[in-house]
Structures are given as C-alpha cells and as structure tokens.
Amino acid sequence: MAMLEVTDLGISFGGLRAVDALNMSIEKGGLVGLIGPNGAGKTTVFNMLTGVYRPTDGGIRLDGQNLVGVNPQKISHMGVARTFQNIRLFSGMSVLDNVKVGFDYSVRYPLVDSFLHIGSYRKREREMDERAIDILKEFDLDRQYDYKASNLPYGKQRKLEIARALATNPKLLLLDEPAAGMNPQETGELMETIQHVRKKYGVTILLIEHDMKLVSGICEYIYVLNFGRELAKGKPADVLNNPEVITAYLGE
Amino acid sequence: MLQKKKFSDYSRSCIVTYAIVIAAFIIISVLKTMGMLSSLLSGLLVPVCAYIVAAIALNLTVGIMGELSLGHAGFMSVGCFSGVLVAQSLADVIPFAPVRLVVAMVIGALLAGVMGIIIGVPALRLKGDYLAIVTLAFGEIIKNLMQCVYVGKDVNGLHFGMKDQMALGMDAATGKMLINGPMGTVSVTKISTFTSGFVLILITLFLVFNFMNSRTGRAVMALRDNRIAAESVGIHSTKVKLIAFLFSAMLAGAAGALYGLNYSSIGPVKFDYNTSILILVFVVLGGIGNMRGSIIAAAILTVLPEMLREFSDYRMLAYAILLIVMMLANNSKFKKNFMEKRNLKQLERKEAAARKEATEHGNA
C-alpha cells in the first residue's frame, strides 16, 4: 500500500470549488511533483494535507491513518512536515532556535526543567543543538546558526524552512515552491540538497514547483493540477510533453 | 566550537541585566544606610520592586507571547489580597516575618495563577484586540468583586462574608477585620522590605530568562512570530500559551502580595484599569520583549511622579510631557541610526568570524 493515499479529495470555499476529485498515491521514499498554473489549487492541497483546511469531501490516509479533521499539530506529530510558499520563519529568533523549535515534539523535558534548567535540561538541549547543527550543515547554514532568521538572505531563508521541517523528523515532507526566487545556480544546489536529504533522512517528498528544470530534474512522478482538477499524471518526460499540459501553462 | 560560543549574545544580555539590578540594589542600600535617601524615596523602594516584577510579568505576555493583556492589575489585586490575608492570619503561627512574606507571596502567586487559568482557558482562544477586551473586563470584575469581600478573624477562626462587617457575626471582643470591603486591607503589619523586593526581582529574572531559553519558551516565541508555522511543526498552541499566561499571572500575583504587605491599608480601587495601563506603559516604553527596558522604565516612571510633586497641580502634565519626550527619544533618528550601526557591526563581526572559520575549515 502506498504511504500517502488521497482519494476523491475536494474542498469548496463558498461557491468556489478549489480542488475537486483529486486522487494521489505516493509510495514510500518517492519524490513527487505537483505542478499547475497559478491558482490551480496546489497550495490548497498542501493546506488540506497538513490540516490547515478541512476538506469538504474525500479522504487522506498516511500509512493507513486518517488525516481528515485532524488538527495541524497532530498531523505534524504523525509525520507530515511542510514549508510555505510565502516564507514563514520565526523571524525574531535565531537560525538555531528556528530548527530547535522543530524538535519540540521529539526531544522533550518536563516543564520544571524549563524554568529551573535542572534535570535533563542540559542533556536534552545539547542533543537538540547537535542534531540542529547536523541538519543546518546539510543546507550550509551551520556557520550562521546565531543569525537572526530575518537577517538571512532570501535563498537561505527558504533553506532554513526546509531544515526546520526536517527537524520534526517527518515521513512526508511537503515543499511549497522551494526554488522560488532562486537563481539557476542556487536552484541547482537546492536540487542536489533535496536529493541528498531524501536519502539521508529517508523522507518521502511531495513538492510544488514552477521551475521545470527542477521538476524534470529530480521528480520521479508528476501530478498536474488545473482549476482544481487533475489534468495529467505520469513520468516527467511524458507529462511535460503532454499537449494539454503545455496548453494549460502557455495558453492556446 | 559550538559549545563555547553558544548563546553568547543572549547570556551576555542576561548577565548585564542581573548586574544592573544588583548594582542598583547595592548603591541604594548604601545610600539608605548612610541616610542619604529622602523618606519619600525610601518609601517608594518596595512599590518600585513590585512594579518591576509586574512589568516583567506583563512583558512576558506582551513581548514574549505577543498578546495584549489589560488586566494585569487584576492579577496583582488577587495576589495582594490573598497574600495579605495569609500573612495577617498566620501572624501568630509564623512569627518570623520573612518566612511569612514568602508564604504570602507563594499563596498570592498560586491564587493569581488559578485566576490566570480561569481567564486564560477561554480568552487565549481569542486574538489581538479581543483578548485585550476580555482581560480588561476581568480586571474590572476583580476590582468590583473585591469591594464586597469581607474577611474577619476572631478566636473561632476566619469569617468570610460578601455583605458587610456585621454579617460576619464575629466575636465582639477578639474580632478583627482583615479585609473590609471597599476599604480593602485594614491595619496590615508591614513586612515587605526592599531586600525582599530585590530577591523577588532576581528570582523573577532567573525564571523568566530560563523560560525564554527553554523548549516551552521557544515554542511561545515561535507562536508569536508565526502561528501557522509553529503549529505545522507540532506545537500545541493553546497549551503552550496557557503555560506562559499562567506564569505571567503568577508573577503578577507575587508582585501584588509584595505590594500589599508594604501598606497598612490598601483598597481594591488601587488595582484598577489605570494601574493595568501604567504597567503596560512600563512595558511599551522599556521596549516590548525587552526585560531590562521594563525594569528601567518601571523604576523611572514610578519614582518620577513623586519627584514631580513640587509642580503640584501641573504634576501629571509634566509627567505626560516627559512620557512623550521619552517616546520621541526612543524613536528618534539619532537612536535609530545608532542601533542600525550597532546591528550592522554585530552582523559584520559574525560574518567575519564565519569567514575565518570557513577558511580554517578549508585548510584543515
């Protein structure tokens, strides 16, 4: 059975049908792309997968567990992490602390230790620091660990979001336009990093992207959305040469 | 390399704050023993300490949690009356005043904490202005409620009532009022001292700084910076916010107990809307999220109106003008330039260090 099973997923906002009858199935360890023109409903799908929106119909199952109607933090605990299209970092906090927030569920100590810094506080904090630095190294952010997140350049902020998502130890990682605003060289580096991280942390990745070089370069399978409906799916080479997909992107 | 440098900026800032508080305490104590402090000023020392703790408590809600509370005087009120009640009724059991004071502050903090939960559970689901309105209403409710609480003590023990003094039915010979409705606390033995206030400030700072640098503290700040992102990494927003609000209320309660035990009599009207706003002014003027700023602002703005007494009728006018001048100065181009330069320098320093490390790394 596939890791993520999406069946007949749909959501309406008033009279607007943002996503309709979407079916997706992602195998464990896969790297899948979700593409489509602006306003096709891609981010809405992410918001439904992470519990930000509650779908009006259809089902979502992660390793057989239902995700519909579960609140965002529970879904995170179940192993889904995401990044955001418009960067949502904890801007007032340091790079290191941004990642450490991601450990909130996995590395814990009692509240008393938080106030008095006794007991397991030191040990757990050190553990978090080490793991956070390990993750930051993957994104070449470890030397800037004490920077305020908002002081990082744009491309690095995007990377920090991925690092923070990885800190939650996810099974499924959802990347919303990870390469937006990056130059071709940065995009190239990002592709390598995504591949590497996927192997190292054993995550399954679903990503939204407009950069076709990235999509065709690393995705093994692609779903194309248009007006909230599935337009095509398949291997990158087939999908990107599909005349319908080209029409949807470029117009008649 | 990481262990050594970790949180260097952060711990430096904490140490500076502790140093300022301790230095101020030593200087004032010396001045006091040398008799160089006017009676007016030495009378203000305990209230200043109480307001500093209350300001830190509110800064926790406003600066760290990012929610506006206009009811912190209410928590002080609960702490004050319960603390005074405990201290007064335990006068025979615990003759040693400092211990009695500690017990009073702990009980005051606990009861304020209970109130914090009662208010927090429904109110923290609200955001922004709505939370402010609910906490504002809470402050007023506490004030009005306290005006009809009557507590007396006689040989038979404590008597509670909500009607009047007569309705308590106390033994006429030994009966003594502890809390007398709108009059508030009556004939309190003053056991708050400057030293106890100083210790309370230190404990508060210790707990607050530890909290800010812990798992729960980071979660609270993450929620403040971006709620959706924080929930997406698995943070339980209601629970974490409730912990921070409870903590804030408890600190305000302890401050209230310290404050109440410094006056022989204090009425519930003291802890009204104006006091809540006063504490908020300390926080805003000292810098939202900046604990050291809160301490300095609370100290200056508590002493200032008393210093301005010689202006008599124009006192509040002068106070208002000074407030505006301080705000302008805080917002001036000069200060902005200065801060910008400082930030830039810090950034450059960090970048240089990172580069140096990178080259060393490359060589090795």
JSON list of N, CA and C in Angstrom, two decimals, chain B residues 219-285:
[
{"chain": "B", "resi": 219, "resn": "ALA", "atom": "N", "xyz": [8.82, 27.68, 22.10]},
{"chain": "B", "resi": 219, "resn": "ALA", "atom": "CA", "xyz": [7.53, 27.40, 21.47]},
{"chain": "B", "resi": 219, "resn": "ALA", "atom": "C", "xyz": [6.63, 28.62, 21.54]},
{"chain": "B", "resi": 220, "resn": "VAL", "atom": "N", "xyz": [6.64, 29.31, 22.69]},
{"chain": "B", "resi": 220, "resn": "VAL", "atom": "CA", "xyz": [5.81, 30.52, 22.84]},
{"chain": "B", "resi": 220, "resn": "VAL", "atom": "C", "xyz": [6.24, 31.58, 21.84]},
{"chain": "B", "resi": 221, "resn": "MET", "atom": "N", "xyz": [7.56, 31.77, 21.72]},
{"chain": "B", "resi": 221, "resn": "MET", "atom": "CA", "xyz": [8.05, 32.80, 20.80]},
{"chain": "B", "resi": 221, "resn": "MET", "atom": "C", "xyz": [7.77, 32.41, 19.34]},
{"chain": "B", "resi": 222, "resn": "ALA", "atom": "N", "xyz": [7.85, 31.11, 19.07]},
{"chain": "B", "resi": 222, "resn": "ALA", "atom": "CA", "xyz": [7.56, 30.65, 17.71]},
{"chain": "B", "resi": 222, "resn": "ALA", "atom": "C", "xyz": [6.10, 30.95, 17.37]},
{"chain": "B", "resi": 223, "resn": "LEU", "atom": "N", "xyz": [5.21, 30.73, 18.33]},
{"chain": "B", "resi": 223, "resn": "LEU", "atom": "CA", "xyz": [3.80, 31.02, 18.11]},
{"chain": "B", "resi": 223, "resn": "LEU", "atom": "C", "xyz": [3.58, 32.51, 17.86]},
{"chain": "B", "resi": 224, "resn": "ARG", "atom": "N", "xyz": [4.34, 33.33, 18.60]},
{"chain": "B", "resi": 224, "resn": "ARG", "atom": "CA", "xyz": [4.22, 34.78, 18.43]},
{"chain": "B", "resi": 224, "resn": "ARG", "atom": "C", "xyz": [4.66, 35.16, 17.02]},
{"chain": "B", "resi": 225, "resn": "ASP", "atom": "N", "xyz": [5.80, 34.60, 16.57]},
{"chain": "B", "resi": 225, "resn": "ASP", "atom": "CA", "xyz": [6.34, 35.01, 15.28]},
{"chain": "B", "resi": 225, "resn": "ASP", "atom": "C", "xyz": [5.50, 34.48, 14.12]},
{"chain": "B", "resi": 226, "resn": "ASN", "atom": "N", "xyz": [5.00, 33.27, 14.25]},
{"chain": "B", "resi": 226, "resn": "ASN", "atom": "CA", "xyz": [4.18, 32.73, 13.16]},
{"chain": "B", "resi": 226, "resn": "ASN", "atom": "C", "xyz": [3.38, 31.53, 13.64]},
{"chain": "B", "resi": 227, "resn": "ARG", "atom": "N", "xyz": [2.11, 31.77, 13.89]},
{"chain": "B", "resi": 227, "resn": "ARG", "atom": "CA", "xyz": [1.29, 30.72, 14.50]},
{"chain": "B", "resi": 227, "resn": "ARG", "atom": "C", "xyz": [1.14, 29.51, 13.56]},
{"chain": "B", "resi": 228, "resn": "ILE", "atom": "N", "xyz": [0.89, 29.80, 12.28]},
{"chain": "B", "resi": 228, "resn": "ILE", "atom": "CA", "xyz": [0.64, 28.69, 11.35]},
{"chain": "B", "resi": 228, "resn": "ILE", "atom": "C", "xyz": [1.88, 27.81, 11.22]},
{"chain": "B", "resi": 229, "resn": "ALA", "atom": "N", "xyz": [3.05, 28.47, 11.12]},
{"chain": "B", "resi": 229, "resn": "ALA", "atom": "CA", "xyz": [4.29, 27.69, 11.01]},
{"chain": "B", "resi": 229, "resn": "ALA", "atom": "C", "xyz": [4.54, 26.91, 12.29]},
{"chain": "B", "resi": 230, "resn": "ALA", "atom": "N", "xyz": [4.27, 27.54, 13.44]},
{"chain": "B", "resi": 230, "resn": "ALA", "atom": "CA", "xyz": [4.52, 26.86, 14.71]},
{"chain": "B", "resi": 230, "resn": "ALA", "atom": "C", "xyz": [3.64, 25.62, 14.84]},
{"chain": "B", "resi": 231, "resn": "GLU", "atom": "N", "xyz": [2.38, 25.75, 14.44]},
{"chain": "B", "resi": 231, "resn": "GLU", "atom": "CA", "xyz": [1.50, 24.58, 14.51]},
{"chain": "B", "resi": 231, "resn": "GLU", "atom": "C", "xyz": [1.93, 23.52, 13.52]},
{"chain": "B", "resi": 232, "resn": "SER", "atom": "N", "xyz": [2.50, 23.97, 12.39]},
{"chain": "B", "resi": 232, "resn": "SER", "atom": "CA", "xyz": [2.92, 23.00, 11.39]},
{"chain": "B", "resi": 232, "resn": "SER", "atom": "C", "xyz": [4.13, 22.19, 11.84]},
{"chain": "B", "resi": 233, "resn": "VAL", "atom": "N", "xyz": [4.87, 22.68, 12.84]},
{"chain": "B", "resi": 233, "resn": "VAL", "atom": "CA", "xyz": [5.96, 21.84, 13.36]},
{"chain": "B", "resi": 233, "resn": "VAL", "atom": "C", "xyz": [5.54, 21.15, 14.66]},
{"chain": "B", "resi": 234, "resn": "GLY", "atom": "N", "xyz": [4.25, 21.17, 14.95]},
{"chain": "B", "resi": 234, "resn": "GLY", "atom": "CA", "xyz": [3.75, 20.32, 16.02]},
{"chain": "B", "resi": 234, "resn": "GLY", "atom": "C", "xyz": [3.61, 20.98, 17.37]},
{"chain": "B", "resi": 235, "resn": "ILE", "atom": "N", "xyz": [3.55, 22.31, 17.40]},
{"chain": "B", "resi": 235, "resn": "ILE", "atom": "CA", "xyz": [3.40, 22.98, 18.70]},
{"chain": "B", "resi": 235, "resn": "ILE", "atom": "C", "xyz": [1.92, 23.12, 19.05]},
{"chain": "B", "resi": 236, "resn": "HIS", "atom": "N", "xyz": [1.62, 22.75, 20.30]},
{"chain": "B", "resi": 236, "resn": "HIS", "atom": "CA", "xyz": [0.24, 22.79, 20.77]},
{"chain": "B", "resi": 236, "resn": "HIS", "atom": "C", "xyz": [-0.04, 24.20, 21.26]},
{"chain": "B", "resi": 237, "resn": "SER", "atom": "N", "xyz": [-0.67, 25.03, 20.42]},
{"chain": "B", "resi": 237, "resn": "SER", "atom": "CA", "xyz": [-0.69, 26.47, 20.71]},
{"chain": "B", "resi": 237, "resn": "SER", "atom": "C", "xyz": [-1.43, 26.80, 22.00]},
{"chain": "B", "resi": 238, "resn": "THR", "atom": "N", "xyz": [-2.60, 26.22, 22.22]},
{"chain": "B", "resi": 238, "resn": "THR", "atom": "CA", "xyz": [-3.38, 26.60, 23.41]},
{"chain": "B", "resi": 238, "resn": "THR", "atom": "C", "xyz": [-2.62, 26.25, 24.69]},
{"chain": "B", "resi": 239, "resn": "LYS", "atom": "N", "xyz": [-2.06, 25.06, 24.71]},
{"chain": "B", "resi": 239, "resn": "LYS", "atom": "CA", "xyz": [-1.38, 24.61, 25.92]},
{"chain": "B", "resi": 239, "resn": "LYS", "atom": "C", "xyz": [-0.17, 25.49, 26.24]},
{"chain": "B", "resi": 240, "resn": "VAL", "atom": "N", "xyz": [0.63, 25.73, 25.22]},
{"chain": "B", "resi": 240, "resn": "VAL", "atom": "CA", "xyz": [1.86, 26.49, 25.43]},
{"chain": "B", "resi": 240, "resn": "VAL", "atom": "C", "xyz": [1.54, 27.92, 25.85]},
{"chain": "B", "resi": 241, "resn": "LYS", "atom": "N", "xyz": [0.53, 28.51, 25.21]},
{"chain": "B", "resi": 241, "resn": "LYS", "atom": "CA", "xyz": [0.15, 29.88, 25.56]},
{"chain": "B", "resi": 241, "resn": "LYS", "atom": "C", "xyz": [-0.39, 29.94, 26.97]},
{"chain": "B", "resi": 242, "resn": "LEU", "atom": "N", "xyz": [-1.14, 28.93, 27.36]},
{"chain": "B", "resi": 242, "resn": "LEU", "atom": "CA", "xyz": [-1.70, 28.89, 28.71]},
{"chain": "B", "resi": 242, "resn": "LEU", "atom": "C", "xyz": [-0.59, 28.84, 29.75]},
{"chain": "B", "resi": 243, "resn": "ILE", "atom": "N", "xyz": [0.44, 28.06, 29.47]},
{"chain": "B", "resi": 243, "resn": "ILE", "atom": "CA", "xyz": [1.57, 27.97, 30.41]},
{"chain": "B", "resi": 243, "resn": "ILE", "atom": "C", "xyz": [2.19, 29.35, 30.59]},
{"chain": "B", "resi": 244, "resn": "ALA", "atom": "N", "xyz": [2.43, 30.05, 29.47]},
{"chain": "B", "resi": 244, "resn": "ALA", "atom": "CA", "xyz": [3.07, 31.36, 29.56]},
{"chain": "B", "resi": 244, "resn": "ALA", "atom": "C", "xyz": [2.17, 32.36, 30.29]},
{"chain": "B", "resi": 245, "resn": "PHE", "atom": "N", "xyz": [0.88, 32.31, 30.00]},
{"chain": "B", "resi": 245, "resn": "PHE", "atom": "CA", "xyz": [-0.05, 33.25, 30.63]},
{"chain": "B", "resi": 245, "resn": "PHE", "atom": "C", "xyz": [-0.16, 32.97, 32.13]},
{"chain": "B", "resi": 246, "resn": "LEU", "atom": "N", "xyz": [-0.20, 31.71, 32.48]},
{"chain": "B", "resi": 246, "resn": "LEU", "atom": "CA", "xyz": [-0.26, 31.30, 33.88]},
{"chain": "B", "resi": 246, "resn": "LEU", "atom": "C", "xyz": [0.98, 31.80, 34.62]},
{"chain": "B", "resi": 247, "resn": "PHE", "atom": "N", "xyz": [2.12, 31.61, 34.01]},
{"chain": "B", "resi": 247, "resn": "PHE", "atom": "CA", "xyz": [3.38, 32.06, 34.59]},
{"chain": "B", "resi": 247, "resn": "PHE", "atom": "C", "xyz": [3.35, 33.58, 34.81]},
{"chain": "B", "resi": 248, "resn": "SER", "atom": "N", "xyz": [2.89, 34.28, 33.78]},
{"chain": "B", "resi": 248, "resn": "SER", "atom": "CA", "xyz": [2.81, 35.74, 33.85]},
{"chain": "B", "resi": 248, "resn": "SER", "atom": "C", "xyz": [1.87, 36.17, 34.98]},
{"chain": "B", "resi": 249, "resn": "ALA", "atom": "N", "xyz": [0.72, 35.50, 35.09]},
{"chain": "B", "resi": 249, "resn": "ALA", "atom": "CA", "xyz": [-0.25, 35.85, 36.13]},
{"chain": "B", "resi": 249, "resn": "ALA", "atom": "C", "xyz": [0.33, 35.59, 37.51]},
{"chain": "B", "resi": 250, "resn": "MET", "atom": "N", "xyz": [1.07, 34.48, 37.65]},
{"chain": "B", "resi": 250, "resn": "MET", "atom": "CA", "xyz": [1.64, 34.13, 38.96]},
{"chain": "B", "resi": 250, "resn": "MET", "atom": "C", "xyz": [2.67, 35.17, 39.40]},
{"chain": "B", "resi": 251, "resn": "LEU", "atom": "N", "xyz": [3.50, 35.61, 38.45]},
{"chain": "B", "resi": 251, "resn": "LEU", "atom": "CA", "xyz": [4.49, 36.64, 38.79]},
{"chain": "B", "resi": 251, "resn": "LEU", "atom": "C", "xyz": [3.79, 37.92, 39.24]},
{"chain": "B", "resi": 252, "resn": "ALA", "atom": "N", "xyz": [2.72, 38.29, 38.51]},
{"chain": "B", "resi": 252, "resn": "ALA", "atom": "CA", "xyz": [1.98, 39.50, 38.88]},
{"chain": "B", "resi": 252, "resn": "ALA", "atom": "C", "xyz": [1.36, 39.32, 40.26]},
{"chain": "B", "resi": 253, "resn": "GLY", "atom": "N", "xyz": [0.91, 38.10, 40.58]},
{"chain": "B", "resi": 253, "resn": "GLY", "atom": "CA", "xyz": [0.33, 37.83, 41.89]},
{"chain": "B", "resi": 253, "resn": "GLY", "atom": "C", "xyz": [1.36, 37.99, 42.99]},
{"chain": "B", "resi": 254, "resn": "ALA", "atom": "N", "xyz": [2.57, 37.48, 42.78]},
{"chain": "B", "resi": 254, "resn": "ALA", "atom": "CA", "xyz": [3.63, 37.62, 43.77]},
{"chain": "B", "resi": 254, "resn": "ALA", "atom": "C", "xyz": [3.95, 39.10, 43.97]},
{"chain": "B", "resi": 255, "resn": "ALA", "atom": "N", "xyz": [4.00, 39.84, 42.85]},
{"chain": "B", "resi": 255, "resn": "ALA", "atom": "CA", "xyz": [4.25, 41.28, 42.94]},
{"chain": "B", "resi": 255, "resn": "ALA", "atom": "C", "xyz": [3.15, 41.96, 43.76]},
{"chain": "B", "resi": 256, "resn": "GLY", "atom": "N", "xyz": [1.91, 41.52, 43.56]},
{"chain": "B", "resi": 256, "resn": "GLY", "atom": "CA", "xyz": [0.79, 42.09, 44.30]},
{"chain": "B", "resi": 256, "resn": "GLY", "atom": "C", "xyz": [0.92, 41.86, 45.80]},
{"chain": "B", "resi": 257, "resn": "ALA", "atom": "N", "xyz": [1.34, 40.65, 46.17]},
{"chain": "B", "resi": 257, "resn": "ALA", "atom": "CA", "xyz": [1.50, 40.34, 47.59]},
{"chain": "B", "resi": 257, "resn": "ALA", "atom": "C", "xyz": [2.58, 41.22, 48.20]},
{"chain": "B", "resi": 258, "resn": "LEU", "atom": "N", "xyz": [3.68, 41.38, 47.47]},
{"chain": "B", "resi": 258, "resn": "LEU", "atom": "CA", "xyz": [4.76, 42.25, 47.95]},
{"chain": "B", "resi": 258, "resn": "LEU", "atom": "C", "xyz": [4.25, 43.67, 48.14]},
{"chain": "B", "resi": 259, "resn": "TYR", "atom": "N", "xyz": [3.48, 44.13, 47.16]},
{"chain": "B", "resi": 259, "resn": "TYR", "atom": "CA", "xyz": [2.94, 45.49, 47.19]},
{"chain": "B", "resi": 259, "resn": "TYR", "atom": "C", "xyz": [1.99, 45.67, 48.37]},
{"chain": "B", "resi": 260, "resn": "GLY", "atom": "N", "xyz": [1.07, 44.72, 48.54]},
{"chain": "B", "resi": 260, "resn": "GLY", "atom": "CA", "xyz": [0.04, 44.85, 49.57]},
{"chain": "B", "resi": 260, "resn": "GLY", "atom": "C", "xyz": [0.62, 44.85, 50.97]},
{"chain": "B", "resi": 261, "resn": "LEU", "atom": "N", "xyz": [1.68, 44.09, 51.17]},
{"chain": "B", "resi": 261, "resn": "LEU", "atom": "CA", "xyz": [2.25, 43.98, 52.51]},
{"chain": "B", "resi": 261, "resn": "LEU", "atom": "C", "xyz": [3.20, 45.13, 52.81]},
{"chain": "B", "resi": 262, "resn": "ASN", "atom": "N", "xyz": [3.21, 46.14, 51.93]},
{"chain": "B", "resi": 262, "resn": "ASN", "atom": "CA", "xyz": [4.03, 47.32, 52.17]},
{"chain": "B", "resi": 262, "resn": "ASN", "atom": "C", "xyz": [3.18, 48.48, 52.71]},
{"chain": "B", "resi": 263, "resn": "TYR", "atom": "N", "xyz": [1.86, 48.31, 52.71]},
{"chain": "B", "resi": 263, "resn": "TYR", "atom": "CA", "xyz": [0.98, 49.39, 53.16]},
{"chain": "B", "resi": 263, "resn": "TYR", "atom": "C", "xyz": [0.10, 48.88, 54.29]},
{"chain": "B", "resi": 264, "resn": "SER", "atom": "N", "xyz": [-0.20, 49.76, 55.24]},
{"chain": "B", "resi": 264, "resn": "SER", "atom": "CA", "xyz": [-1.04, 49.31, 56.35]},
{"chain": "B", "resi": 264, "resn": "SER", "atom": "C", "xyz": [-2.48, 49.14, 55.87]},
{"chain": "B", "resi": 265, "resn": "SER", "atom": "N", "xyz": [-2.82, 49.83, 54.81]},
{"chain": "B", "resi": 265, "resn": "SER", "atom": "CA", "xyz": [-4.18, 49.68, 54.27]},
{"chain": "B", "resi": 265, "resn": "SER", "atom": "C", "xyz": [-4.15, 49.95, 52.77]},
{"chain": "B", "resi": 266, "resn": "ILE", "atom": "N", "xyz": [-4.87, 49.13, 52.04]},
{"chain": "B", "resi": 266, "resn": "ILE", "atom": "CA", "xyz": [-4.89, 49.34, 50.60]},
{"chain": "B", "resi": 266, "resn": "ILE", "atom": "C", "xyz": [-6.26, 48.90, 50.07]},
{"chain": "B", "resi": 267, "resn": "GLY", "atom": "N", "xyz": [-6.88, 49.73, 49.25]},
{"chain": "B", "resi": 267, "resn": "GLY", "atom": "CA", "xyz": [-8.23, 49.43, 48.76]},
{"chain": "B", "resi": 267, "resn": "GLY", "atom": "C", "xyz": [-8.21, 48.74, 47.41]},
{"chain": "B", "resi": 268, "resn": "PRO", "atom": "N", "xyz": [-9.27, 48.04, 47.08]},
{"chain": "B", "resi": 268, "resn": "PRO", "atom": "CA", "xyz": [-9.34, 47.34, 45.78]},
{"chain": "B", "resi": 268, "resn": "PRO", "atom": "C", "xyz": [-9.25, 48.31, 44.61]},
{"chain": "B", "resi": 269, "resn": "VAL", "atom": "N", "xyz": [-9.64, 49.58, 44.85]},
{"chain": "B", "resi": 269, "resn": "VAL", "atom": "CA", "xyz": [-9.64, 50.56, 43.75]},
{"chain": "B", "resi": 269, "resn": "VAL", "atom": "C", "xyz": [-8.22, 50.83, 43.26]},
{"chain": "B", "resi": 270, "resn": "LYS", "atom": "N", "xyz": [-7.24, 50.54, 44.12]},
{"chain": "B", "resi": 270, "resn": "LYS", "atom": "CA", "xyz": [-5.85, 50.77, 43.73]},
{"chain": "B", "resi": 270, "resn": "LYS", "atom": "C", "xyz": [-5.50, 49.99, 42.46]},
{"chain": "B", "resi": 271, "resn": "PHE", "atom": "N", "xyz": [-6.07, 48.77, 42.36]},
{"chain": "B", "resi": 271, "resn": "PHE", "atom": "CA", "xyz": [-5.73, 47.92, 41.21]},
{"chain": "B", "resi": 271, "resn": "PHE", "atom": "C", "xyz": [-6.79, 48.05, 40.12]},
{"chain": "B", "resi": 272, "resn": "ASP", "atom": "N", "xyz": [-6.93, 49.25, 39.60]},
{"chain": "B", "resi": 272, "resn": "ASP", "atom": "CA", "xyz": [-7.96, 49.45, 38.58]},
{"chain": "B", "resi": 272, "resn": "ASP", "atom": "C", "xyz": [-7.33, 49.49, 37.20]},
{"chain": "B", "resi": 273, "resn": "TYR", "atom": "N", "xyz": [-8.14, 49.89, 36.25]},
{"chain": "B", "resi": 273, "resn": "TYR", "atom": "CA", "xyz": [-7.72, 49.99, 34.86]},
{"chain": "B", "resi": 273, "resn": "TYR", "atom": "C", "xyz": [-6.44, 50.83, 34.71]},
{"chain": "B", "resi": 274, "resn": "ASN", "atom": "N", "xyz": [-6.39, 51.93, 35.48]},
{"chain": "B", "resi": 274, "resn": "ASN", "atom": "CA", "xyz": [-5.22, 52.82, 35.36]},
{"chain": "B", "resi": 274, "resn": "ASN", "atom": "C", "xyz": [-3.93, 52.10, 35.70]},
{"chain": "B", "resi": 275, "resn": "THR", "atom": "N", "xyz": [-3.99, 51.25, 36.70]},
{"chain": "B", "resi": 275, "resn": "THR", "atom": "CA", "xyz": [-2.77, 50.52, 37.09]},
{"chain": "B", "resi": 275, "resn": "THR", "atom": "C", "xyz": [-2.36, 49.55, 35.99]},
{"chain": "B", "resi": 276, "resn": "SER", "atom": "N", "xyz": [-3.35, 48.88, 35.39]},
{"chain": "B", "resi": 276, "resn": "SER", "atom": "CA", "xyz": [-3.03, 47.97, 34.28]},
{"chain": "B", "resi": 276, "resn": "SER", "atom": "C", "xyz": [-2.34, 48.74, 33.16]},
{"chain": "B", "resi": 277, "resn": "ILE", "atom": "N", "xyz": [-2.88, 49.92, 32.86]},
{"chain": "B", "resi": 277, "resn": "ILE", "atom": "CA", "xyz": [-2.30, 50.73, 31.78]},
{"chain": "B", "resi": 277, "resn": "ILE", "atom": "C", "xyz": [-0.91, 51.20, 32.18]},
{"chain": "B", "resi": 278, "resn": "LEU", "atom": "N", "xyz": [-0.77, 51.57, 33.47]},
{"chain": "B", "resi": 278, "resn": "LEU", "atom": "CA", "xyz": [0.54, 52.02, 33.95]},
{"chain": "B", "resi": 278, "resn": "LEU", "atom": "C", "xyz": [1.60, 50.94, 33.69]},
{"chain": "B", "resi": 279, "resn": "ILE", "atom": "N", "xyz": [1.25, 49.69, 34.03]},
{"chain": "B", "resi": 279, "resn": "ILE", "atom": "CA", "xyz": [2.21, 48.59, 33.83]},
{"chain": "B", "resi": 279, "resn": "ILE", "atom": "C", "xyz": [2.50, 48.43, 32.34]},
{"chain": "B", "resi": 280, "resn": "LEU", "atom": "N", "xyz": [1.45, 48.58, 31.53]},
{"chain": "B", "resi": 280, "resn": "LEU", "atom": "CA", "xyz": [1.64, 48.46, 30.09]},
{"chain": "B", "resi": 280, "resn": "LEU", "atom": "C", "xyz": [2.56, 49.57, 29.57]},
{"chain": "B", "resi": 281, "resn": "VAL", "atom": "N", "xyz": [2.42, 50.77, 30.16]},
{"chain": "B", "resi": 281, "resn": "VAL", "atom": "CA", "xyz": [3.29, 51.88, 29.77]},
{"chain": "B", "resi": 281, "resn": "VAL", "atom": "C", "xyz": [4.75, 51.53, 30.07]},
{"chain": "B", "resi": 282, "resn": "PHE", "atom": "N", "xyz": [4.99, 50.91, 31.24]},
{"chain": "B", "resi": 282, "resn": "PHE", "atom": "CA", "xyz": [6.36, 50.49, 31.56]},
{"chain": "B", "resi": 282, "resn": "PHE", "atom": "C", "xyz": [6.89, 49.57, 30.45]},
{"chain": "B", "resi": 283, "resn": "VAL", "atom": "N", "xyz": [6.04, 48.62, 30.07]},
{"chain": "B", "resi": 283, "resn": "VAL", "atom": "CA", "xyz": [6.49, 47.61, 29.10]},
{"chain": "B", "resi": 283, "resn": "VAL", "atom": "C", "xyz": [6.76, 48.25, 27.74]},
{"chain": "B", "resi": 284, "resn": "VAL", "atom": "N", "xyz": [5.83, 49.09, 27.30]},
{"chain": "B", "resi": 284, "resn": "VAL", "atom": "CA", "xyz": [5.96, 49.68, 25.97]},
{"chain": "B", "resi": 284, "resn": "VAL", "atom": "C", "xyz": [7.15, 50.63, 25.93]},
{"chain": "B", "resi": 285, "resn": "LEU", "atom": "N", "xyz": [7.27, 51.43, 26.98]},
{"chain": "B", "resi": 285, "resn": "LEU", "atom": "CA", "xyz": [8.36, 52.41, 27.00]},
{"chain": "B", "resi": 285, "resn": "LEU", "atom": "C", "xyz": [9.71, 51.72, 27.13]}
]
